[in-house]
Amino acid sequence: MHAQSIVMVVTDVVMPRMGGIELAKRLRQMQPGVPLLFVTGYVEQSETLHEQGTAVLLKPFSPDALRKAVAAAISA
């Protein structure tokens, strides 16, 4: 996949090997304008990411909530 074809990234905050925050840092270096949506089950992380202006969707979420969050992140 070419970097130019990335429209948006949805990632969990906690993942093995590379967490979502590290992924976001690398992504922003390569493609600074790509919208990013974090999903997490941890309220504390959610609050911190919101304070940084990052889009966050708290787990568990409905398909409709995901659709709305993706649409909002892409249009921001």
Coordinates of C-alpha atoms in Angstrom, one line a residue:
M1 CA 0.0 0.0 0.0
H2 CA 1.3 3.4 -0.9
A3 CA 1.3 6.1 1.8
Q4 CA -0.7 8.4 -0.5
S5 CA -3.6 6.0 -0.4
I6 CA -4.1 6.2 3.4
V7 CA -7.4 8.1 4.0
M8 CA -7.6 7.5 7.8
V9 CA -6.1 5.3 10.5
V10 CA -8.2 3.7 13.3
T11 CA -6.0 2.2 16.0
D12 CA -6.2 0.8 19.5
V13 CA -4.1 2.6 22.1
V14 CA -2.8 -0.6 23.7
M15 CA -1.3 -3.1 21.3
P16 CA 1.7 -5.6 21.4
R17 CA 5.1 -4.4 20.1
M18 CA 4.0 -0.9 19.1
G19 CA 1.3 1.0 20.9
G20 CA -1.1 3.3 19.2
I21 CA 0.6 6.4 20.5
E22 CA 3.9 5.4 19.0
L23 CA 2.1 4.4 15.8
A24 CA 0.6 7.9 15.7
K25 CA 3.9 9.6 16.2
R26 CA 5.4 7.6 13.3
L27 CA 2.4 8.2 11.1
R28 CA 2.4 11.9 11.7
Q29 CA 6.1 12.0 10.6
M30 CA 5.3 10.2 7.4
Q31 CA 1.8 11.6 6.6
P32 CA 1.0 14.6 8.9
G33 CA -2.4 15.2 7.5
V34 CA -3.9 11.7 7.9
P35 CA -6.8 11.7 10.3
L36 CA -6.4 9.4 13.3
L37 CA -8.9 7.8 15.6
F38 CA -7.9 6.0 18.8
V39 CA -10.1 3.4 20.3
T40 CA -9.5 2.4 23.9
G41 CA -11.2 0.8 26.9
Y42 CA -9.2 2.9 29.3
V43 CA -11.0 6.1 30.5
E44 CA -7.7 7.7 31.7
Q45 CA -6.0 7.3 28.4
S46 CA -9.2 8.6 26.7
E47 CA -9.1 11.8 28.7
T48 CA -5.4 12.4 28.1
L49 CA -5.8 11.9 24.4
H50 CA -8.9 14.2 24.2
E51 CA -6.9 16.9 26.0
Q52 CA -4.3 16.6 23.2
G53 CA -7.0 17.2 20.6
T54 CA -6.9 13.6 19.4
A55 CA -10.1 11.8 18.3
V56 CA -10.9 9.0 20.7
L57 CA -13.7 6.4 20.8
L58 CA -14.2 4.6 24.1
K59 CA -14.8 0.9 24.0
P60 CA -17.3 -0.7 23.9
F61 CA -18.9 1.2 21.1
S62 CA -21.7 0.6 18.6
P63 CA -21.2 0.4 14.8
D64 CA -23.1 3.7 14.6
A65 CA -20.8 5.4 17.1
L66 CA -17.8 4.1 15.0
R67 CA -19.3 5.4 11.8
K68 CA -20.0 8.8 13.3
A69 CA -16.4 9.0 14.8
V70 CA -14.8 8.1 11.5
A71 CA -17.0 10.7 9.6
A72 CA -16.1 13.4 12.2
A73 CA -12.4 12.6 12.0
I74 CA -12.3 12.6 8.2
S75 CA -14.2 15.9 8.0
A76 CA -12.2 17.7 10.7

